[in-house]
Coordinates of C-alpha atoms and ligand atoms in Angstrom, one line a residue:
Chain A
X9 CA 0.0 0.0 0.0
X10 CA 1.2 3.5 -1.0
X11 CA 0.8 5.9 2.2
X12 CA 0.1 9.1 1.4
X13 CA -1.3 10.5 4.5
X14 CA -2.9 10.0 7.8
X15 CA -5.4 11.6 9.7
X16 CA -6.5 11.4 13.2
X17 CA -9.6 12.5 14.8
X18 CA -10.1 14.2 18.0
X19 CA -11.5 12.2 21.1
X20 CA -11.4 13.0 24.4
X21 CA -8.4 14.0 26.9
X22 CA -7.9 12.4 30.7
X23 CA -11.3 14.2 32.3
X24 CA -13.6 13.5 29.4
X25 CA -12.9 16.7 27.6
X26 CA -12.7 17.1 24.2
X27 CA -9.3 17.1 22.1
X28 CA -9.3 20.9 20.8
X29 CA -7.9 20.0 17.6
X30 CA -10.8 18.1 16.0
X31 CA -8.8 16.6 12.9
X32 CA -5.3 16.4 11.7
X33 CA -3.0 15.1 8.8
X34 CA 0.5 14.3 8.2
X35 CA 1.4 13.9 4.8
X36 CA 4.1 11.7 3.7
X37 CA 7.6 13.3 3.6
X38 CA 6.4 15.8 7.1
X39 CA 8.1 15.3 10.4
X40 CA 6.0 16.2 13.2
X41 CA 6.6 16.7 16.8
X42 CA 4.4 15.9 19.8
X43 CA 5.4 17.7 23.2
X44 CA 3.7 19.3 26.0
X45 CA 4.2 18.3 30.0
X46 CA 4.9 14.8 31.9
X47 CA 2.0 13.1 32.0
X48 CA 0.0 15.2 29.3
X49 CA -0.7 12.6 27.1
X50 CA 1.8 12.5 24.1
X51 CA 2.9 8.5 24.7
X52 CA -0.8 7.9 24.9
X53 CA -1.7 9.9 21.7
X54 CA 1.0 8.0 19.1
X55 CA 0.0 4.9 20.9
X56 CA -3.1 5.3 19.3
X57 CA -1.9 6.2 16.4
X58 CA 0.4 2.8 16.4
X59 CA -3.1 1.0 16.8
X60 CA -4.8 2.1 14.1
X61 CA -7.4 3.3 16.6
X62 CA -10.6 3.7 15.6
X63 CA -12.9 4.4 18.5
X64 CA -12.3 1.7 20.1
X65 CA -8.9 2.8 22.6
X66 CA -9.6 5.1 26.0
X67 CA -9.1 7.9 24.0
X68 CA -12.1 7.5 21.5
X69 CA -9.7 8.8 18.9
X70 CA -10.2 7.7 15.6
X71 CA -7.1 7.3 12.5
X72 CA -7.2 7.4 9.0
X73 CA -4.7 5.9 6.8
X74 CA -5.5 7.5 3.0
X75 CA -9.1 8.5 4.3
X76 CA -9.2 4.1 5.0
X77 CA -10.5 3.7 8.7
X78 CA -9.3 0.3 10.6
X79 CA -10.9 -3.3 9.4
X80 CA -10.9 -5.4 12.0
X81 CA -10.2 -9.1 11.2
X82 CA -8.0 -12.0 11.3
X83 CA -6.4 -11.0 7.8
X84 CA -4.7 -8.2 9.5
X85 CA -0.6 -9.0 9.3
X86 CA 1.7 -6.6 10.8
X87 CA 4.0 -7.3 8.3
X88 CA 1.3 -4.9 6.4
X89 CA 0.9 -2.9 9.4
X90 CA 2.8 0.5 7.8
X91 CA 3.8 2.0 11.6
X92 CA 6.2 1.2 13.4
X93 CA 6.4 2.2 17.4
X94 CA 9.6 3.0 19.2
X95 CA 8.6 3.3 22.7
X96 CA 10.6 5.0 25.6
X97 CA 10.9 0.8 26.9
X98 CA 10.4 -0.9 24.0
X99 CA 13.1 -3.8 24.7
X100 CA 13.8 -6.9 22.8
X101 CA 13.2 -9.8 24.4
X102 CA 14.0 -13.1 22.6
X103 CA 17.5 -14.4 23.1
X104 CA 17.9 -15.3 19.4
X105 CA 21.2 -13.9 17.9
X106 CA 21.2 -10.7 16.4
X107 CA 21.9 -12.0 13.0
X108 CA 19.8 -14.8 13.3
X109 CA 16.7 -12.3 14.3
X110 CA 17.7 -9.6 11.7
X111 CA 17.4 -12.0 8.8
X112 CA 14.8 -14.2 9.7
X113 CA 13.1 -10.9 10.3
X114 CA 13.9 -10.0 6.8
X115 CA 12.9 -13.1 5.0
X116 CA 9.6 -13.1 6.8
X117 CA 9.4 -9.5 5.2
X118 CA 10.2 -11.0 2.0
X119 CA 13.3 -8.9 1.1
X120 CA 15.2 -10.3 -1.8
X121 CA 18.9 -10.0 -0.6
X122 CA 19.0 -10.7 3.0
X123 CA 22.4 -10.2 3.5
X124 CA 22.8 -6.9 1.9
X125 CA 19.6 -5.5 3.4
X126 CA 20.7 -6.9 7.4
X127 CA 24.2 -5.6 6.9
X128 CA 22.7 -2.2 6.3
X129 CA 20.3 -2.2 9.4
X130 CA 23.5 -3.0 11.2
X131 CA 25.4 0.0 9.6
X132 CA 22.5 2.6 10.4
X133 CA 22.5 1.3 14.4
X134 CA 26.2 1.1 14.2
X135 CA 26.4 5.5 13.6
X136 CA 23.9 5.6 16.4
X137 CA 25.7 3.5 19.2
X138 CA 29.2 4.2 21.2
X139 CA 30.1 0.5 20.4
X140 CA 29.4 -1.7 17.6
X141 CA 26.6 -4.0 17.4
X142 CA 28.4 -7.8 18.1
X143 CA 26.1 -9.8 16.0
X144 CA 26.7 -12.6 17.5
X145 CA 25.7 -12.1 21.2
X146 CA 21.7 -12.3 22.0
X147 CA 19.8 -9.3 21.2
X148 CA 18.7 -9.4 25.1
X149 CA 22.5 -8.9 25.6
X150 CA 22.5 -5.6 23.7
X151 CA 22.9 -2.2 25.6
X152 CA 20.1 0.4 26.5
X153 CA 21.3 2.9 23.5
X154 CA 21.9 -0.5 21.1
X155 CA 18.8 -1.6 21.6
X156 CA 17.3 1.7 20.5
X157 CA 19.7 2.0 17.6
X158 CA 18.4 -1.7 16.5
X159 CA 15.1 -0.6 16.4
X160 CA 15.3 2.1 14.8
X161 CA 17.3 0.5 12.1
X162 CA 15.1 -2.1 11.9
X163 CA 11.9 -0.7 11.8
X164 CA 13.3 1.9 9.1
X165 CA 15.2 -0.5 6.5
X166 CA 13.7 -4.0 7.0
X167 CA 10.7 -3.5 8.3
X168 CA 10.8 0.2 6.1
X169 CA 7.8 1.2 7.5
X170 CA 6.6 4.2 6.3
X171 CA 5.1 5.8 8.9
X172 CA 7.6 6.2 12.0
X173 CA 6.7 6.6 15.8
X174 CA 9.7 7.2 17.7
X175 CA 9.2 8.4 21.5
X176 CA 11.4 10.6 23.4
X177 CA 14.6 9.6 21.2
X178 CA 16.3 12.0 23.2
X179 CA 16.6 9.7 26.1
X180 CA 17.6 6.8 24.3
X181 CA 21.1 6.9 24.9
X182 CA 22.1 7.1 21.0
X183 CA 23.4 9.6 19.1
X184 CA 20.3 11.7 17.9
X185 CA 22.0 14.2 16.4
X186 CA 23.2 11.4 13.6
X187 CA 19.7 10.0 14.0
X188 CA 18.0 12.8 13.1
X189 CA 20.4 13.3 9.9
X190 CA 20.3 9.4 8.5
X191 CA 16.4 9.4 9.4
X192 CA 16.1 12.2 6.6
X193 CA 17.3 10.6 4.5
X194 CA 14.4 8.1 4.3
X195 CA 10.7 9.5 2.7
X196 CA 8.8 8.6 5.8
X197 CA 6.0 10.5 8.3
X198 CA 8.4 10.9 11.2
X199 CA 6.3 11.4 14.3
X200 CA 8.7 12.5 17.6
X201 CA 7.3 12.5 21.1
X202 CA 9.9 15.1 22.3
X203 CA 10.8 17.5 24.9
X204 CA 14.0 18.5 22.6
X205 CA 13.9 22.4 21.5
X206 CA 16.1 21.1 18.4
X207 CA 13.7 18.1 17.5
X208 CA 10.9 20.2 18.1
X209 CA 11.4 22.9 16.0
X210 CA 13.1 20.8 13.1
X211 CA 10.0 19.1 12.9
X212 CA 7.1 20.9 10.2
X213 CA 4.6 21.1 12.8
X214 CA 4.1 19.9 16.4
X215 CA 1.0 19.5 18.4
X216 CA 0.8 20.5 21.6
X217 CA -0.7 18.0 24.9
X218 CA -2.3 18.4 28.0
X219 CA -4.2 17.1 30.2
X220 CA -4.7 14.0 27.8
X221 CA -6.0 16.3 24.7
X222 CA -4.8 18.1 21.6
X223 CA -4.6 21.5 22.3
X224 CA -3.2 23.3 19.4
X225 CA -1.1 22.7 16.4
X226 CA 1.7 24.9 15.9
X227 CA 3.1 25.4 12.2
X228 CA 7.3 26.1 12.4
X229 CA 7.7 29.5 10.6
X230 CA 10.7 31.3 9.4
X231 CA 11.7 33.2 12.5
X232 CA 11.4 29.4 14.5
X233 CA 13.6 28.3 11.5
X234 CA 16.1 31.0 12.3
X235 CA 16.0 30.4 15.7
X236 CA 16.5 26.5 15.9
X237 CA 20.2 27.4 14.4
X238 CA 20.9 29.1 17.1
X239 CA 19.7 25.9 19.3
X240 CA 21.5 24.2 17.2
X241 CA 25.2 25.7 17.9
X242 CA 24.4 25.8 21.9
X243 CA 23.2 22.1 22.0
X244 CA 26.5 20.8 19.9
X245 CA 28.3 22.7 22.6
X246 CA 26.6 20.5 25.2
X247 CA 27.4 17.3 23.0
X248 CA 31.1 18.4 22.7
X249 CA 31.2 18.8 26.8
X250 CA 29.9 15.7 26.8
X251 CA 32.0 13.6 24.3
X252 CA 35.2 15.6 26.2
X253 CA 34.1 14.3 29.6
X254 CA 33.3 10.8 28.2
X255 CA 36.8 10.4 26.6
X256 CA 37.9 11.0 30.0
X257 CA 39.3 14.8 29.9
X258 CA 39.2 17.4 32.4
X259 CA 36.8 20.6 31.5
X260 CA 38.8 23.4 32.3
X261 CA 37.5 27.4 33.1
X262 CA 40.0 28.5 29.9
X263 CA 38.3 25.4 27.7
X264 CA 34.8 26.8 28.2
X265 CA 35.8 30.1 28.0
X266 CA 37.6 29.7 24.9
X267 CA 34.9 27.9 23.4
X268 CA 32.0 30.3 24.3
X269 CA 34.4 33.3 22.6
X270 CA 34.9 31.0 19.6
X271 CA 30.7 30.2 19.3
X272 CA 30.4 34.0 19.3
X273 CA 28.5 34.2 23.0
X274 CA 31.6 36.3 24.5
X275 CA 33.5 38.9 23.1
Chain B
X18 CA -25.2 -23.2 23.3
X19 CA -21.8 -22.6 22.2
X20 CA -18.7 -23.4 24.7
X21 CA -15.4 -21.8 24.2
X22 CA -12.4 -23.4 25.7
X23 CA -9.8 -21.2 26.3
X24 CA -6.1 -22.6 26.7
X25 CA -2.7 -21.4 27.1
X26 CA 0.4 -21.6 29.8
X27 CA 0.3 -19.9 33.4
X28 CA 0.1 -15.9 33.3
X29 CA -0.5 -15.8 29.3
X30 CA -3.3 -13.9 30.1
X31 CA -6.3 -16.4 29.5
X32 CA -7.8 -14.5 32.5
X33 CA -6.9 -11.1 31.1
X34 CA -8.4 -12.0 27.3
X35 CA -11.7 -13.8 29.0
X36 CA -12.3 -10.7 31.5
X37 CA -12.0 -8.2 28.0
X38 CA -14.5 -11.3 26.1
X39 CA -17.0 -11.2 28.9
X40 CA -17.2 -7.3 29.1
X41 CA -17.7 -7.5 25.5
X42 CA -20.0 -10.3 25.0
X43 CA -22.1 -8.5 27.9
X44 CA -22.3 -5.1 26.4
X45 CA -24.0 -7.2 23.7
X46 CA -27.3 -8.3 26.1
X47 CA -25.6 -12.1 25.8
X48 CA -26.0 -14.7 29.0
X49 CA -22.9 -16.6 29.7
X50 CA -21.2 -19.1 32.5
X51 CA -18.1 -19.3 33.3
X52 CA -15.6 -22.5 34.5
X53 CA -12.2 -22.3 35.7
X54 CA -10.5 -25.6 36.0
X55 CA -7.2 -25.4 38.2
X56 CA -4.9 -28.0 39.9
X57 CA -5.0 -26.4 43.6
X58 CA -5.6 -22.6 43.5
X59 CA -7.8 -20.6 41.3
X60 CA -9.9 -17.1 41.7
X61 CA -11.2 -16.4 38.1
X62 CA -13.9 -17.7 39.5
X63 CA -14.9 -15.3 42.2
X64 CA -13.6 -12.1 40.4
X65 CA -15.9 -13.0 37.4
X66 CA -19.0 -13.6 39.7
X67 CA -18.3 -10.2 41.8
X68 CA -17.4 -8.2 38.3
X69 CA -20.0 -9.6 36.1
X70 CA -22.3 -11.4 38.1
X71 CA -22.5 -13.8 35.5
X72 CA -22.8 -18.3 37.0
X73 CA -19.5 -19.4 37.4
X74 CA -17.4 -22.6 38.9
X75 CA -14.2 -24.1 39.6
X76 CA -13.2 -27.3 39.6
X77 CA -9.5 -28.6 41.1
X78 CA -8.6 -31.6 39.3
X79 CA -5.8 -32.4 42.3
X80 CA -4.4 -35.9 41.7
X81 CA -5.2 -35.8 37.9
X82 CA -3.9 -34.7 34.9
X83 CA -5.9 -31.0 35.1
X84 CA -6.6 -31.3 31.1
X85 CA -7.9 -34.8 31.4
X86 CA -9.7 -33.7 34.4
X87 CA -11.4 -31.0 32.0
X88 CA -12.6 -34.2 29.5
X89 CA -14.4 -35.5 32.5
X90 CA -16.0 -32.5 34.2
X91 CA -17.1 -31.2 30.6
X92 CA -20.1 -32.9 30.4
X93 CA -21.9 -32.3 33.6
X94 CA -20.3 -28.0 33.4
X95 CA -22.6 -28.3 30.4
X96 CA -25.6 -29.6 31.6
X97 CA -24.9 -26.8 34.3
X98 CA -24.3 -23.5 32.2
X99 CA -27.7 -24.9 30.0
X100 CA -29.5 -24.8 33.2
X101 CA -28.3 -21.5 34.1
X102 CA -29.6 -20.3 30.9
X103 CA -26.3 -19.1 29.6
X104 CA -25.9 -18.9 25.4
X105 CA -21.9 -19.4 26.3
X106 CA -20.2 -21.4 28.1
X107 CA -16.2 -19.9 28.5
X108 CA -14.2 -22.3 30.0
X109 CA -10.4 -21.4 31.0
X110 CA -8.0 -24.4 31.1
X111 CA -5.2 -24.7 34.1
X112 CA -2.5 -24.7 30.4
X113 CA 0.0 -27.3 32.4
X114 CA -0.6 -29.9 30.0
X115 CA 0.2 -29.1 26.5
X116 CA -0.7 -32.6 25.2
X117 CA -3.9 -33.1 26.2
X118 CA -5.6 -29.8 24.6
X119 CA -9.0 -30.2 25.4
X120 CA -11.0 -28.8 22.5
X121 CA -13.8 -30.2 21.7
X122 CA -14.4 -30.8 17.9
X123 CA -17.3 -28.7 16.3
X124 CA -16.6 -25.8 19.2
X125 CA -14.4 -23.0 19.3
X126 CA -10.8 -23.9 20.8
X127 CA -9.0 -20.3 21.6
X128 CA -5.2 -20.6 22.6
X129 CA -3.2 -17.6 24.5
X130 CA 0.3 -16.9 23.8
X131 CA 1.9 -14.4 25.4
X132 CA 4.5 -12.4 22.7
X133 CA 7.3 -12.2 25.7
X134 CA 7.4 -15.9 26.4
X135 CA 10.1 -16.0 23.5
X136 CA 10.7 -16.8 20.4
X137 CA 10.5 -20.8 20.7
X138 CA 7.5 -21.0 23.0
X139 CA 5.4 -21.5 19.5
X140 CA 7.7 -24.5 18.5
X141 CA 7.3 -26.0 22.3
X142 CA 3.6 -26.1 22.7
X143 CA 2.4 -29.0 20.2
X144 CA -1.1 -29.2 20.0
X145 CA -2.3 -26.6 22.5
X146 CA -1.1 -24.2 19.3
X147 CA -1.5 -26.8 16.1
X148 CA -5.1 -27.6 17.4
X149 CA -6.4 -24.5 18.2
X150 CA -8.6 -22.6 16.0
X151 CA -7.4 -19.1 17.2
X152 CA -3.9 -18.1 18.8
X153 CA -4.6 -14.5 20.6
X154 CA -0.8 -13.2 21.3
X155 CA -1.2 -11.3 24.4
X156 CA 1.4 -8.0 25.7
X157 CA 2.3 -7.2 22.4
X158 CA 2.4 -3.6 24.4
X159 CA 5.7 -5.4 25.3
X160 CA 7.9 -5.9 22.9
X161 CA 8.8 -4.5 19.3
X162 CA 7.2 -4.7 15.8
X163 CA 9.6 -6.6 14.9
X164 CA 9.7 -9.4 17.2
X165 CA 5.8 -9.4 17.1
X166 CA 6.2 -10.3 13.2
X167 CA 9.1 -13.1 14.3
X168 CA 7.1 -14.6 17.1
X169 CA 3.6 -14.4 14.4
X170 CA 5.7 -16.3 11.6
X171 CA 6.6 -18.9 14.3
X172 CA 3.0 -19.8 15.4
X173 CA 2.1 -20.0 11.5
X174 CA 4.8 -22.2 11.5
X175 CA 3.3 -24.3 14.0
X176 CA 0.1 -23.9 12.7
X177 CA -0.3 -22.9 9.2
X178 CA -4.1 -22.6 9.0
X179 CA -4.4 -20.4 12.5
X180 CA -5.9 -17.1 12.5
X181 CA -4.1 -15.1 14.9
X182 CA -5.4 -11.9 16.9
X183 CA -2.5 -9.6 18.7
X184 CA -3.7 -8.0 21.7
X185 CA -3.1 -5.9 24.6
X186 CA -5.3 -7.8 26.8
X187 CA -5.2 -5.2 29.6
X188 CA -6.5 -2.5 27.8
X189 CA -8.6 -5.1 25.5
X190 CA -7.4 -3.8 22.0
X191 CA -6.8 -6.4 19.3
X192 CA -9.9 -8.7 20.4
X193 CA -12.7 -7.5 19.0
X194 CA -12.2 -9.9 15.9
X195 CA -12.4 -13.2 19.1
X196 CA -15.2 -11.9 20.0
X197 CA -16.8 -11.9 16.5
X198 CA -15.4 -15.4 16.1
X199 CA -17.4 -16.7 19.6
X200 CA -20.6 -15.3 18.4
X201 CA -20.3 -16.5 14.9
X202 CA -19.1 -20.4 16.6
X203 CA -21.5 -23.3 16.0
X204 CA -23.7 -24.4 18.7
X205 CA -22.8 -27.4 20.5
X206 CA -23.6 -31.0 18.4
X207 CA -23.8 -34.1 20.9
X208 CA -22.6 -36.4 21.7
X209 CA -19.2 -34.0 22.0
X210 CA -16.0 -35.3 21.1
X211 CA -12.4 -34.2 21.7
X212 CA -10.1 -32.7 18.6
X213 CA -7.2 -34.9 18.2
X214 CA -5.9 -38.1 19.9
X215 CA -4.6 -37.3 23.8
X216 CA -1.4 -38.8 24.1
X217 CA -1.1 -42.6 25.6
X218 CA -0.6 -42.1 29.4
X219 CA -1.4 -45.0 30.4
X220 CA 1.5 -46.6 33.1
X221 CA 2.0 -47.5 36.1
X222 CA 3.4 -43.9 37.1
X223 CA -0.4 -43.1 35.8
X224 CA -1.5 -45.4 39.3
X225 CA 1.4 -44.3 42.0
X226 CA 4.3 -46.4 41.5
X227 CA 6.7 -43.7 42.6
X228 CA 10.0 -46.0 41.7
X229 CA 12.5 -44.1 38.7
X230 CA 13.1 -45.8 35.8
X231 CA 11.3 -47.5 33.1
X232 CA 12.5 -50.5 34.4
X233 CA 10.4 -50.6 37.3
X234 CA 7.1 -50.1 35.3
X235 CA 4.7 -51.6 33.3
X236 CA 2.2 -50.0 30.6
X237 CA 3.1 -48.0 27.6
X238 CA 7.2 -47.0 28.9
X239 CA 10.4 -45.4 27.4
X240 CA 13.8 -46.1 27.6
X241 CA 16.1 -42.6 27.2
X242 CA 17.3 -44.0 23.7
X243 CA 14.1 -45.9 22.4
X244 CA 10.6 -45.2 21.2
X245 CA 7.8 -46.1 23.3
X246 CA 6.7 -49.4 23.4
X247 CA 4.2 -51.7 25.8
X248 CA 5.9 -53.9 28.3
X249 CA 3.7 -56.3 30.2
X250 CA 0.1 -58.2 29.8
Ligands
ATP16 N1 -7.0 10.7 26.0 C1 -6.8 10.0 27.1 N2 -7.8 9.3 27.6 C2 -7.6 8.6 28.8 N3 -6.4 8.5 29.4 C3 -5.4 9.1 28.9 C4 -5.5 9.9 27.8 N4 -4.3 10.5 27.5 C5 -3.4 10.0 28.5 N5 -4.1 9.2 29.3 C6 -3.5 8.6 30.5 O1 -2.7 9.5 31.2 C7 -1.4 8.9 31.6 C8 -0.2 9.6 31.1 O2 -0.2 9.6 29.7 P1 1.1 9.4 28.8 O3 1.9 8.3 29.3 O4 0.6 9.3 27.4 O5 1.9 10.8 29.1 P2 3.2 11.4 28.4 O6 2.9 12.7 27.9 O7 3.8 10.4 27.4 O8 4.2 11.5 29.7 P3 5.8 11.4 29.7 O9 6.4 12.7 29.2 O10 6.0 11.2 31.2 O11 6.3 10.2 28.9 C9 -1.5 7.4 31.1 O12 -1.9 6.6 32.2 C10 -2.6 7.4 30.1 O13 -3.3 6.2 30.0
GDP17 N1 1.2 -5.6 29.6 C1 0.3 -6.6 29.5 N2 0.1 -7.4 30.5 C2 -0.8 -8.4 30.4 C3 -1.5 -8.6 29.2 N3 -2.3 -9.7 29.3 C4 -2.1 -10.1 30.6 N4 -1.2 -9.4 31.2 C5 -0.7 -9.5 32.6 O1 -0.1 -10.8 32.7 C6 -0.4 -11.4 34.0 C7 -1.0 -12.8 33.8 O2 -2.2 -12.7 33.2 P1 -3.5 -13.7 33.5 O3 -4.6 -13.2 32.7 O4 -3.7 -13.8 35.0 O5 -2.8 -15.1 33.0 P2 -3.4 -16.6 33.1 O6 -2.6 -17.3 34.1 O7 -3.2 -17.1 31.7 O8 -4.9 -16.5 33.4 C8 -1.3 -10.4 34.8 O9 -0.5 -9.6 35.6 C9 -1.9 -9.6 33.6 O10 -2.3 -8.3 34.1 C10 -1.2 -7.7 28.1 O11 -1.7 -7.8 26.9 N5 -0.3 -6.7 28.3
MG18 MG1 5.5 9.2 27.4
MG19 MG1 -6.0 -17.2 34.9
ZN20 ZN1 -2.6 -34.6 30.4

């Protein structure tokens, strides 16, 4: 099937009120955001979204995929199932090897060179993840951040799914800086539960959560466009602090100085 | 009537999948009864009356084989839930035997699988899975797309003509197809038979010799390296 959109329907929030936004689409291509508070609603909201909800969750919400509503019978194989979820504990759990997994995973999907198509899942997790991938340990043996990165790769080259739920990526423990960049890469809907300035407002539009409902959509204009560079150069600063301490250097008073007169934030 | 027996291994989440069937099937005006059979401890029972205030039973089946305890009890839980007036009757297995599989041909046989029991759970279960006429994978909340589509192809492996409903079975989403399926199930055709041949279990272990070794029995036995074979009368 040949996504071209989706739409969701408004339902209701935590206390029975109504979403405020009544309807909304992502087309294919768009990367959209979903933030708001703890607790407001956003995990909830793209869960429905991975479920194909149609009435028939908590949330009364109702999703369209090309103006197609959910069937619900046996025929339904989530090999045809065109989401993927990444959730904030989404964890594997079968001790097969990680080759063995990967390319049963992609014969099941059909895929006509297996090898090719697992050794470039394991490339894409590979740029996400401090260490390499060992292929050969159990995928229950993999790290926090490599599980993540697996996922990820997986749900975006074998399983290439092309609509993409990924939830506070921020906190998986993998690059997401490089994530964000190989991720465009793929034509996809991109849907980021986030409470990341940068992913936020690289997104095309974010919708905003509380109390369990949709409050408002918020379109990322030019000045927002502007502004995200300048997020952009403080947060790489942060990333470089952090690679320095990982690599087990001392952060001196000149070394931050030096760099906040080089980023253009002292004179 | 129409009976639905519902098997699957401890904390699959028969209980969980029944409890979202019952809601459902009662939103719908329908009567039903409900049996729990257990080897020592069971409660279904109680939370469904207080919940639902629907008829319900338990049976412990203690010294015997809990599924073969099922074939026996079957009959009479019948005669019970028709008296009671009850359109269904949803019966959740104890799921320690996984030979014996108590379906009943002509009758809906349901089978839960849990996603996170691991990959090779599908290949270890036999004809609890191959016999069933629906698998509902339970906690796919739990685990990744991708594993759900790994553990799916292993239960078709098992059992090719399955259908197969995923399910968060706390939240009841993915079972509104099961419950179409137990409304649309054929009434019950006496006299009622069981699907498939339970396995030979006939020995003296069967009547309490406690000794080890197949040496120091008689009946259907097996050596480590041999098949089975009869060895006395
Ligand atoms: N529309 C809704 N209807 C009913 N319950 C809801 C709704 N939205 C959220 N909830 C409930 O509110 C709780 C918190 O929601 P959720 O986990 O989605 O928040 P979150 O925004 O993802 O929080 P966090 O930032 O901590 O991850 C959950 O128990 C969820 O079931
Ligand atoms: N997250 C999650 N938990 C489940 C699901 N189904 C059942 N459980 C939990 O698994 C445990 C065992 O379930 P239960 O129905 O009692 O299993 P039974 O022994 O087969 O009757 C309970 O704690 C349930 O709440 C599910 O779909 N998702
Ligand atoms: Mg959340
Ligand atoms: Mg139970
Ligand atoms: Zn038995």
């Amino acid at each position: 099937m040949q996504i071209k959109k989706i739409t969701i329907f408004g339902g209701y929030g935590k206390s029975g009120e109504k979403d405020k936004v009544e309807q909304v689409t992502f087309k294919m291509g768009q990367v959209v955001s979903i933030v708001g508070p703890t607790g407001s609603g956003k995990t909830t909201f793209i869960e429905d979204i991975e479920l194909y909800a149609n009435e028939n969750t908590p949330s009364m919400r109702k999703v369209l995929i090309n103006d197609t509503a959910a069937t619900e019978d046996f025929s339904s194989n989530p090999s045809d199932h065109p989401i993927a979820l990444i959730t904030q504990h989404t964890n594997f759990l079968s001790d097969m090897q990680v080759k063995k997994f990967l390319m049963t995973h992609a014969s099941i999907r059909g895929s006509s060179s297996i090898e090719t198509i697992v050794e470039e899942t394991l490339d894409f997790a590979n740029q996400l993840t401090g260490e390499a991938i060992d292929v050969n340990s159990a995928m229950t043996e993999l790290s926090g951040g490599q599980t993540r990165a697996l996922l990820i790769a997986d749900a975006v080259i074998i399983g290439n799914s092309p609509i993409i739920l990924l939830d506070e990526i921020e906190n998986a423990g993998i690059n997401r800086t490089r994530a964000l960049e190989l991720l465009k890469r793929y034509e996809k809907i991109f849907i980021f539960v986030t409470h990341d300035p940068r992913i936020a407002l690289l997104s095309d539009l974010r919708i905003i959560m509380k109390n369990g409902a949709m409050q408002k959509i918020l379109v990322t204009d030019d000045e927002e466009r502007r502004v995200v560079e300048e997020i952009k150069k403080m947060d790489d600063f942060l990333l470089e602090l952090r690679t320095h301490i990982r690599d087990g250097e001392k952060l001196t008073e000149q070394h931050v100085e030096n760099r906040l007169r080089d980023l253009g934030y002292l004179s | 009537m129409k009976t639905v027996i519902c098997a699957g291994t401890s904390t699959s989440g028969k209980t969980a999948v029944l409890k979202q069937v019952i809601k459902k099937l009662i939103a719908k005006d329908y009567r039903l009864a409900f049996l729990k059979i257990d080897v020592q401890y069971a409660e279904e029972d109680e939370l469904f009356k207080q919940e639902f205030g629907i008829p319900t039973k338990k049976v412990y089946s203690g010294e015997l084989c809990p599924d073969h305890c099922n074939v026996m009890v079957l009959g009479d839980a019948i005669e019970w839930a028709a008296r009671e007036k009850a359109q269904f009757l949803l019966v959740e297995t104890a799921g320690l035997c996984l030979r014996c599989s108590p379906y009943i041909e002509g009758s809906l046989g349901i089978v839960v699988v849990e996603a996170t029991s691991g990959m090779n759970l599908p290949r270890k279960i036999g004809p609890m899975l191959s016999l069933a006429d629906i698998a509902v994978v339970t906690k796919i909340d739990l685990v990744s797309q991708a594993e759900r589509e790994v553990f799916r192809s292993r239960i078709l492996e098992a059992a090719p003509n399955i259908n197969i409903a995923e399910s968060d079975a706390l939240h009841g989403i993915g079972l509104n197809p099961l419950v179409k399926k137990i409304i649309e199930s054929p009434d019950l055709q006496f006299p009622l038979f069981l699907r498939g041949n339970p396995p030979v279990g006939t020995c003296t272990i069967c009547v309490g010799k406690k000794e080890i070794g197949w040496k120091q029995h008689f009946g259907v036995v097996r050596p480590l390296e041999n098949q089975l074979f009869y060895r006395g009368e």
